[in-house]
XYZ file of C-alpha atoms in Angstrom:
521
model
C -15.580 2.254 -18.202
C -15.207 3.488 -21.850
C -12.219 1.819 -23.465
C -9.734 4.049 -25.205
C -10.732 7.291 -23.371
C -8.202 9.249 -21.437
C -8.667 9.864 -17.732
C -9.718 13.498 -18.330
C -12.268 12.337 -20.830
C -13.716 9.828 -18.587
C -14.087 12.452 -15.706
C -15.734 14.749 -18.115
C -18.681 12.377 -18.882
C -20.105 12.427 -15.289
C -19.317 16.079 -15.040
C -21.428 16.793 -18.022
C -24.478 14.897 -16.678
C -24.537 16.500 -13.294
C -21.707 19.305 -12.960
C -22.776 20.534 -9.594
C -22.908 17.006 -8.006
C -20.362 16.230 -5.313
C -17.381 14.350 -6.588
C -15.184 13.897 -3.525
C -15.653 14.587 0.094
C -12.722 14.544 2.503
C -13.288 13.489 6.122
C -12.510 16.999 7.195
C -15.813 18.108 5.540
C -14.167 19.623 2.416
C -15.780 18.722 -0.863
C -15.509 19.406 -4.560
C -18.141 19.170 -7.369
C -17.601 17.053 -10.550
C -17.265 20.124 -12.588
C -14.646 21.913 -10.303
C -12.668 18.744 -9.960
C -12.542 18.092 -13.682
C -11.302 21.742 -14.110
C -8.760 21.289 -11.428
C -7.374 18.237 -13.042
C -7.380 19.967 -16.482
C -5.531 23.076 -15.117
C -2.935 20.901 -13.305
C -2.417 18.935 -16.352
C -1.646 21.889 -18.670
C 0.275 23.415 -15.691
C 2.669 20.504 -15.669
C 3.042 20.784 -19.470
C 3.733 24.642 -19.187
C 6.218 23.836 -16.423
C 8.171 21.533 -18.602
C 7.197 17.961 -17.459
C 7.828 15.579 -20.384
C 6.438 12.286 -21.053
C 8.504 9.506 -19.315
C 9.585 11.904 -16.548
C 9.543 10.184 -13.192
C 7.761 12.134 -10.366
C 8.369 11.210 -6.736
C 4.869 11.790 -5.081
C 4.513 12.345 -1.430
C 1.138 13.639 -0.730
C -1.415 12.003 1.624
C -4.794 10.993 0.109
C -7.084 14.067 -0.302
C -8.818 15.875 -3.115
C -5.570 17.679 -4.317
C -3.609 14.437 -4.361
C -6.047 12.728 -6.571
C -6.137 15.592 -8.991
C -2.434 15.759 -9.109
C -2.039 12.067 -9.683
C -4.429 12.105 -12.629
C -2.613 15.301 -13.958
C 0.832 13.514 -13.885
C -0.629 10.541 -15.654
C -2.380 12.551 -18.204
C 0.894 14.469 -19.085
C 2.828 11.250 -19.636
C 4.730 11.482 -16.302
C 5.692 8.353 -14.407
C 4.185 8.257 -10.813
C 6.673 7.187 -8.135
C 4.734 6.917 -4.680
C 7.233 7.799 -1.886
C 7.872 5.304 0.953
C 8.187 7.901 3.657
C 8.794 5.361 6.549
C 12.114 3.698 5.157
C 15.729 4.474 6.236
C 18.042 6.914 4.502
C 20.039 4.113 2.901
C 17.338 2.472 1.254
C 15.763 5.592 0.157
C 18.843 6.874 -1.428
C 19.185 3.669 -3.194
C 15.663 4.005 -4.642
C 16.442 7.476 -5.732
C 19.581 6.487 -7.590
C 17.573 3.781 -9.469
C 14.455 5.990 -10.383
C 16.257 9.205 -10.758
C 13.127 11.353 -10.436
C 13.076 14.656 -12.348
C 10.157 15.997 -10.227
C 9.093 15.832 -6.579
C 5.472 16.589 -5.701
C 5.217 16.705 -1.869
C 3.475 18.260 1.085
C 5.116 21.508 2.416
C 5.632 19.836 5.863
C 7.266 16.754 4.397
C 9.780 18.814 2.329
C 10.538 21.069 5.343
C 11.125 18.065 7.565
C 12.992 16.046 5.107
C 15.570 18.741 4.485
C 15.963 19.642 8.214
C 17.962 17.168 10.537
C 16.358 19.019 13.613
C 12.929 18.676 12.406
C 13.387 14.994 11.432
C 14.719 14.184 14.945
C 11.737 15.952 16.492
C 9.313 13.953 14.223
C 11.231 10.744 15.067
C 10.458 11.392 18.719
C 6.843 11.699 17.833
C 7.093 8.263 15.949
C 7.256 9.731 12.550
C 10.145 8.769 10.309
C 11.129 10.635 7.141
C 14.009 9.969 4.811
C 16.255 12.807 3.813
C 15.527 14.190 0.330
C 18.914 15.735 0.078
C 19.970 13.174 -2.552
C 17.309 14.687 -5.071
C 17.962 18.443 -5.033
C 18.358 18.627 -8.713
C 14.632 17.859 -9.310
C 11.869 20.359 -9.737
C 9.841 20.687 -6.719
C 6.000 21.134 -6.501
C 4.590 21.702 -2.968
C 1.098 21.168 -1.601
C 0.821 23.980 1.137
C 2.471 27.066 2.039
C 6.234 27.900 1.501
C 8.614 26.266 3.654
C 11.371 28.115 5.530
C 14.160 25.658 4.426
C 14.739 23.105 1.709
C 14.609 23.461 -2.169
C 12.980 26.206 -4.133
C 9.456 25.100 -4.979
C 6.314 26.113 -6.834
C 2.903 25.713 -5.192
C 0.252 23.345 -6.721
C -1.978 26.415 -6.885
C 0.575 28.345 -8.992
C 0.910 25.568 -11.165
C -2.791 25.152 -11.810
C -2.892 28.832 -12.534
C -0.363 28.445 -15.177
C -2.713 25.879 -16.835
C -5.756 27.926 -16.864
C -4.868 28.443 -20.506
C -4.364 25.191 -22.196
C -0.644 24.671 -23.121
C -1.140 22.528 -26.089
C -2.688 19.212 -27.235
C -2.144 16.615 -24.594
C 0.789 14.352 -25.597
C 0.199 10.965 -27.218
C 1.258 8.268 -24.830
C 2.405 4.709 -25.822
C 0.528 1.897 -24.265
C 4.007 0.452 -23.343
C 5.158 3.632 -21.646
C 5.852 3.547 -17.941
C 2.875 4.805 -15.835
C 3.812 4.041 -12.277
C 6.817 2.621 -10.246
C 6.091 1.115 -6.917
C 8.987 0.094 -4.835
C 8.965 -3.091 -2.824
C 11.638 -4.330 -0.602
C 13.686 -6.951 -2.155
C 15.213 -10.088 -0.273
C 18.569 -7.976 -0.251
C 19.299 -4.227 0.226
C 18.777 -3.715 -3.350
C 15.425 -1.880 -3.886
C 13.051 -3.366 -6.508
C 10.885 -0.942 -8.440
C 7.662 -2.625 -9.757
C 6.956 -0.969 -13.181
C 3.472 -0.803 -14.579
C 2.776 0.378 -18.093
C -0.092 2.593 -19.289
C -1.611 -0.827 -20.472
C -1.336 -2.611 -17.338
C -2.624 0.348 -15.269
C -5.718 0.534 -17.554
C -6.261 -3.166 -17.369
C -5.966 -2.966 -13.437
C -8.765 -0.078 -13.394
C -10.924 -1.952 -15.743
C -10.747 -5.234 -13.790
C -11.583 -3.449 -10.566
C -14.420 -1.658 -12.487
C -15.890 -5.014 -13.496
C -15.818 -6.208 -9.860
C -17.434 -3.209 -8.451
C -21.328 -2.751 -8.671
C -21.125 1.043 -8.567
C -22.926 3.917 -10.343
C -24.761 7.215 -9.707
C -25.913 7.659 -6.306
C -23.360 5.411 -4.722
C -20.765 6.474 -2.125
C -17.270 4.786 -2.059
C -15.127 5.080 0.964
C -11.472 4.448 0.186
C -8.064 5.973 0.033
C -6.934 3.684 -2.807
C -6.623 4.901 -6.443
C -7.729 1.687 -7.989
C -11.153 2.134 -6.165
C -11.284 5.845 -6.393
C -10.941 6.305 -10.179
C -13.571 3.660 -11.200
C -15.899 5.349 -8.716
C -15.338 8.859 -10.108
C -15.782 7.659 -13.549
C -19.145 6.081 -12.976
C -20.478 9.216 -11.210
C -20.289 7.778 -7.518
C -19.050 10.163 -4.883
C -15.855 9.414 -3.204
C -15.279 9.836 0.627
C -11.693 9.955 1.658
C -10.316 9.680 5.174
C -7.458 12.159 5.479
C -6.388 11.106 8.926
C -2.739 9.992 9.247
C -3.646 6.764 11.174
C -6.630 4.521 10.860
C -9.465 5.117 13.568
C -12.100 2.511 13.622
C -14.532 4.770 15.381
C -13.999 7.620 12.915
C -14.307 5.324 10.061
C -17.553 4.014 11.424
C -18.878 7.530 11.712
C -18.021 8.108 8.112
C -19.998 5.095 7.080
C -23.054 6.582 8.884
C -22.672 10.157 8.029
C -22.234 9.507 4.320
C -24.252 6.418 3.888
C -21.343 4.629 2.371
C -22.386 1.690 -0.115
C -18.817 0.531 -1.112
C -15.552 0.354 0.434
C -12.067 -1.312 0.240
C -9.683 -1.739 3.185
C -6.826 -3.901 4.256
C -7.543 -6.912 6.498
C -6.157 -5.391 9.595
C -8.097 -2.238 9.346
C -11.362 -4.427 8.823
C -10.462 -6.307 12.014
C -10.130 -2.993 13.875
C -13.550 -1.879 12.540
C -14.948 -5.202 13.530
C -13.688 -5.088 17.100
C -15.065 -1.578 17.472
C -18.582 -2.240 16.076
C -18.743 -5.476 18.198
C -17.727 -3.558 21.370
C -20.520 -1.015 20.860
C -22.977 -3.461 19.743
C -23.505 -2.125 16.055
C -23.285 -3.357 12.609
C -22.339 -1.491 9.435
C -25.083 0.619 8.149
C -27.904 -0.767 5.807
C -26.539 1.353 3.032
C -23.495 -0.811 2.728
C -23.688 -3.154 -0.366
C -20.124 -4.216 -1.025
C -16.873 -4.611 0.860
C -13.731 -5.453 -0.742
C -10.844 -6.715 1.596
C -7.238 -7.356 0.479
C -3.477 -6.262 0.341
C -2.865 -9.165 3.001
C -4.124 -12.633 3.762
C -7.849 -12.843 4.534
C -8.237 -16.137 6.407
C -11.784 -17.846 6.712
C -11.767 -17.477 10.521
C -11.747 -13.788 10.212
C -14.358 -13.705 7.487
C -16.505 -15.699 9.735
C -16.581 -13.036 12.389
C -16.702 -10.113 9.822
C -20.034 -11.291 8.421
C -21.586 -10.603 11.756
C -21.434 -6.821 11.111
C -22.612 -6.929 7.583
C -26.062 -5.588 6.850
C -28.422 -8.051 5.123
C -27.894 -8.166 1.359
C -24.292 -6.880 1.464
C -21.562 -8.801 -0.087
C -17.924 -9.082 0.993
C -15.046 -10.121 -1.320
C -11.522 -11.211 -0.526
C -9.100 -9.901 -3.229
C -5.759 -11.709 -3.684
C -3.050 -9.779 -5.461
C 0.340 -8.002 -5.159
C 2.238 -5.062 -6.406
C 3.349 -6.936 -9.617
C -0.364 -7.785 -10.368
C -3.587 -6.559 -8.963
C -5.959 -8.273 -8.806
C -5.135 -12.053 -9.376
C -8.310 -13.471 -7.960
C -11.298 -12.860 -5.780
C -13.843 -14.799 -3.895
C -17.089 -13.930 -1.996
C -17.424 -14.441 1.557
C -20.032 -17.343 1.512
C -17.800 -19.338 -0.903
C -14.722 -18.844 1.129
C -16.569 -20.147 4.394
C -18.031 -23.128 2.591
C -14.466 -24.405 1.540
C -13.606 -27.492 3.490
C -10.191 -28.315 1.962
C -6.770 -27.637 3.337
C -5.098 -24.250 2.626
C -6.507 -20.849 2.134
C -8.816 -20.569 -0.951
C -8.415 -17.141 -2.754
C -10.879 -17.781 -5.549
C -10.699 -18.061 -9.405
C -8.449 -15.861 -11.543
C -10.221 -12.684 -12.544
C -11.019 -12.043 -16.227
C -7.674 -11.975 -18.339
C -5.460 -13.531 -15.659
C -3.898 -16.910 -16.213
C -2.183 -19.014 -13.636
C -0.235 -22.141 -13.153
C 1.561 -24.013 -10.471
C 5.226 -24.856 -11.086
C 6.821 -28.218 -10.505
C 8.043 -26.832 -7.219
C 4.364 -25.810 -6.270
C 4.959 -22.150 -6.728
C 1.958 -20.087 -8.146
C 2.941 -18.264 -11.483
C 0.677 -15.437 -12.823
C 0.401 -13.639 -16.138
C -2.216 -11.439 -17.871
C -2.907 -8.030 -19.126
C -2.681 -6.381 -15.612
C 0.841 -7.756 -15.057
C 3.715 -5.426 -14.276
C 6.448 -5.055 -17.277
C 9.290 -5.735 -15.173
C 11.493 -4.453 -12.390
C 13.072 -1.029 -12.851
C 16.451 -1.662 -14.747
C 15.638 -5.269 -15.384
C 14.433 -7.278 -18.267
C 10.726 -7.355 -19.388
C 8.592 -10.135 -17.820
C 5.857 -12.239 -19.291
C 5.093 -14.218 -15.991
C 5.535 -13.623 -12.469
C 6.459 -16.227 -9.764
C 4.563 -15.056 -6.769
C 6.530 -16.657 -3.979
C 3.164 -18.343 -2.775
C 2.827 -22.113 -2.704
C -0.413 -23.190 -4.180
C -2.553 -25.636 -5.813
C -5.557 -25.553 -7.969
C -9.029 -26.799 -6.816
C -11.653 -26.845 -9.564
C -10.045 -23.762 -11.046
C -9.773 -21.986 -7.629
C -6.398 -20.932 -6.215
C -5.667 -22.377 -2.863
C -2.582 -21.146 -1.025
C -0.681 -23.681 1.001
C 2.386 -21.599 2.238
C 5.268 -19.402 0.860
C 8.311 -20.206 -1.039
C 10.003 -17.250 0.381
C 10.681 -15.980 4.066
C 8.527 -13.005 3.387
C 6.170 -11.512 5.947
C 3.036 -9.711 5.148
C 1.848 -7.203 7.751
C -1.094 -4.919 6.661
C -0.396 -3.970 3.078
C 3.474 -4.194 3.608
C 5.698 -7.095 2.333
C 8.590 -7.471 4.834
C 11.652 -9.454 3.663
C 13.664 -10.570 6.894
C 16.831 -10.811 4.685
C 16.652 -7.162 4.245
C 16.672 -6.142 7.787
C 18.586 -8.898 9.650
C 22.041 -7.877 8.538
C 21.362 -4.324 9.757
C 20.231 -5.551 13.133
C 23.202 -7.680 13.441
C 25.207 -4.644 13.144
C 23.955 -3.311 16.490
C 26.433 -3.830 19.364
C 25.486 -6.777 21.640
C 23.552 -8.732 19.012
C 25.203 -12.098 18.244
C 22.624 -13.518 15.882
C 18.918 -12.546 15.003
C 16.072 -13.927 13.084
C 12.914 -12.262 12.086
C 9.687 -14.239 11.407
C 5.982 -13.518 10.933
C 3.211 -15.391 13.221
C -0.214 -15.044 12.034
C -2.464 -13.726 14.889
C -5.984 -14.696 14.310
C -7.265 -12.032 16.689
C -5.771 -9.231 14.842
C -6.305 -10.837 11.409
C -2.721 -9.921 10.590
C 0.876 -11.207 11.000
C 2.904 -10.225 14.006
C 6.438 -9.589 13.373
C 8.624 -11.341 15.986
C 12.529 -10.531 16.249
C 14.374 -13.206 17.910
C 17.611 -12.018 19.255
C 20.623 -14.095 20.518
C 22.723 -11.287 22.588
C 26.304 -11.414 23.360
C 26.681 -12.795 26.985
C 27.424 -9.411 28.387
C 24.200 -7.981 26.875
C 21.664 -10.503 28.083
C 19.307 -8.111 30.254
C 16.367 -5.921 29.733
C 18.199 -2.733 29.395
C 19.862 -4.111 26.189
C 16.323 -5.013 24.749
C 15.128 -1.381 25.512
C 18.272 0.034 23.786
C 17.759 -2.365 20.856
C 14.369 -0.978 20.404
C 15.562 2.541 20.268
C 18.212 1.688 17.793
C 15.822 0.027 15.490
C 13.684 3.242 15.539
C 16.503 5.764 15.113
C 20.019 6.131 14.101
C 22.330 4.386 11.666
C 20.829 0.957 12.295
C 17.104 2.053 12.014
C 14.761 -0.351 9.963
C 11.660 0.448 8.203
C 8.596 1.324 10.174
C 6.483 -1.532 8.653
C 9.241 -4.088 9.838
C 9.310 -2.857 13.504
C 8.824 -5.890 15.672
C 5.755 -6.477 17.804
C 7.753 -8.738 20.102
C 11.507 -9.135 20.718
C 12.253 -12.578 21.943
C 15.639 -13.016 23.761
C 16.688 -16.614 22.960
C 19.369 -18.940 21.665
C 18.729 -18.964 17.721
C 18.059 -22.624 16.600
C 20.351 -23.703 13.679
C 19.926 -26.580 11.248
C 21.743 -28.439 8.494
C 25.434 -28.774 7.847
C 25.599 -25.036 6.901
C 24.207 -24.178 10.421
C 21.434 -21.847 8.796
C 18.818 -20.300 10.998
C 15.939 -22.778 11.485
C 13.265 -20.378 10.911
C 10.481 -22.887 11.418
C 11.865 -23.612 14.925
C 12.115 -19.846 15.566
C 8.525 -19.499 14.341
C 7.325 -22.092 16.870
C 9.189 -20.415 19.635
C 7.448 -17.102 18.644
C 4.110 -18.828 18.580
C 4.519 -20.225 22.100
C 5.558 -16.845 23.440
C 2.781 -14.886 21.939
C 0.264 -17.569 23.161
C 1.638 -17.092 26.661
C 1.442 -13.140 26.309
C -2.143 -13.378 25.207
C -3.323 -15.398 28.252
């Protein structure tokens, strides 16, 4: 990518080369050309400026991946707004805590989400369908931009189309934005109920895009399948076309169809989705199409046992890379499939640090990282120069080898789950004497299973209690985040250890492993 150019300027380069070439394709079949996409982003950018968005304004964003979502995100960034992706699957208490901390001045959301989040009846109906939305009543004072038709209830809002129409005539010169200015705030659950907002600056955001760009071997004529901004933007800047799946849930058969239909050359996916795709293709006796050249896999641990199976569906000449990173720094390191499989030492080798990233192992064995793509700090907290990852590690000839975790964090798909955030909520449910949440890696799923061990009160030790518990975890005052919903509830006496009688998590984990092993037979 061209250093120093703004995002709009980077989009203009491929648009000038081939204005009518397709820039983005949605899985629904909707397309947009390079010129039309550049013009849409430009109109939205000046529309935001005319509507009063100021550099530094935080913008809560709740639009699922699509052409309009990408255009809006770029426009917000170009205006100097601070993007705050909404975590729609969390409970009201945590959401309200997040909103108090971030204080958004703008909300950009799909019409259906706005309507549902301001209607208790609609939210209850969606909950029955397995969709949970937090209430947005706590942020009524913000300016609302909607994607879609007017909603019958909720706040007064302007449509994205009306916003773009305002920007058809440029408002003024784009604002100058400092490298140190906030660019994006991503919330990640802390180890307590207090939310943690990971703040990335304009500098660290550009560094992330540059590093991913260097990892990608992408250019004119290539097709990138992804829903992730860090893949989509470098692809667009290089003149590759982007395919976006707009489905709410991952469907391996549909994704396989997209690979074939659009002759995809590059993709990024989380480990669990790759596992689903692997199982589907294996079942139907197929591989990925010969067009595929590069697959990036990350956001959760990518173990060698999974990669050994995954290479069976790769076409000849294609490469697969495992990417290690976190919200605070993406990426930290990467490793190609063949090198990962040839590693014979103990632990999970995740590769050498990418250019510009520096790592060390503390005296306690924890991996610490720093570099140009490091976040600037947690929202409301001090600036950071180094981040303790929570992963125990060692260095092997410059490569990072993970050997465990310093924290009780569970990683499921792309979600970090902190048991200490949810266990106090669960223990408030009537009939729960004690509980412990642990993660057990399932090699077949290439993902961690969340197991909730429950020690019930004596009068609640039956199957009916477990069913009621599951309902309470999904709806009501003791609902926990969608990402943390347990795969298995284990009714057992919770083992304790030490003079302080703390929960013996390793013993709970062993119980969970045995139970899952029995269930799989």
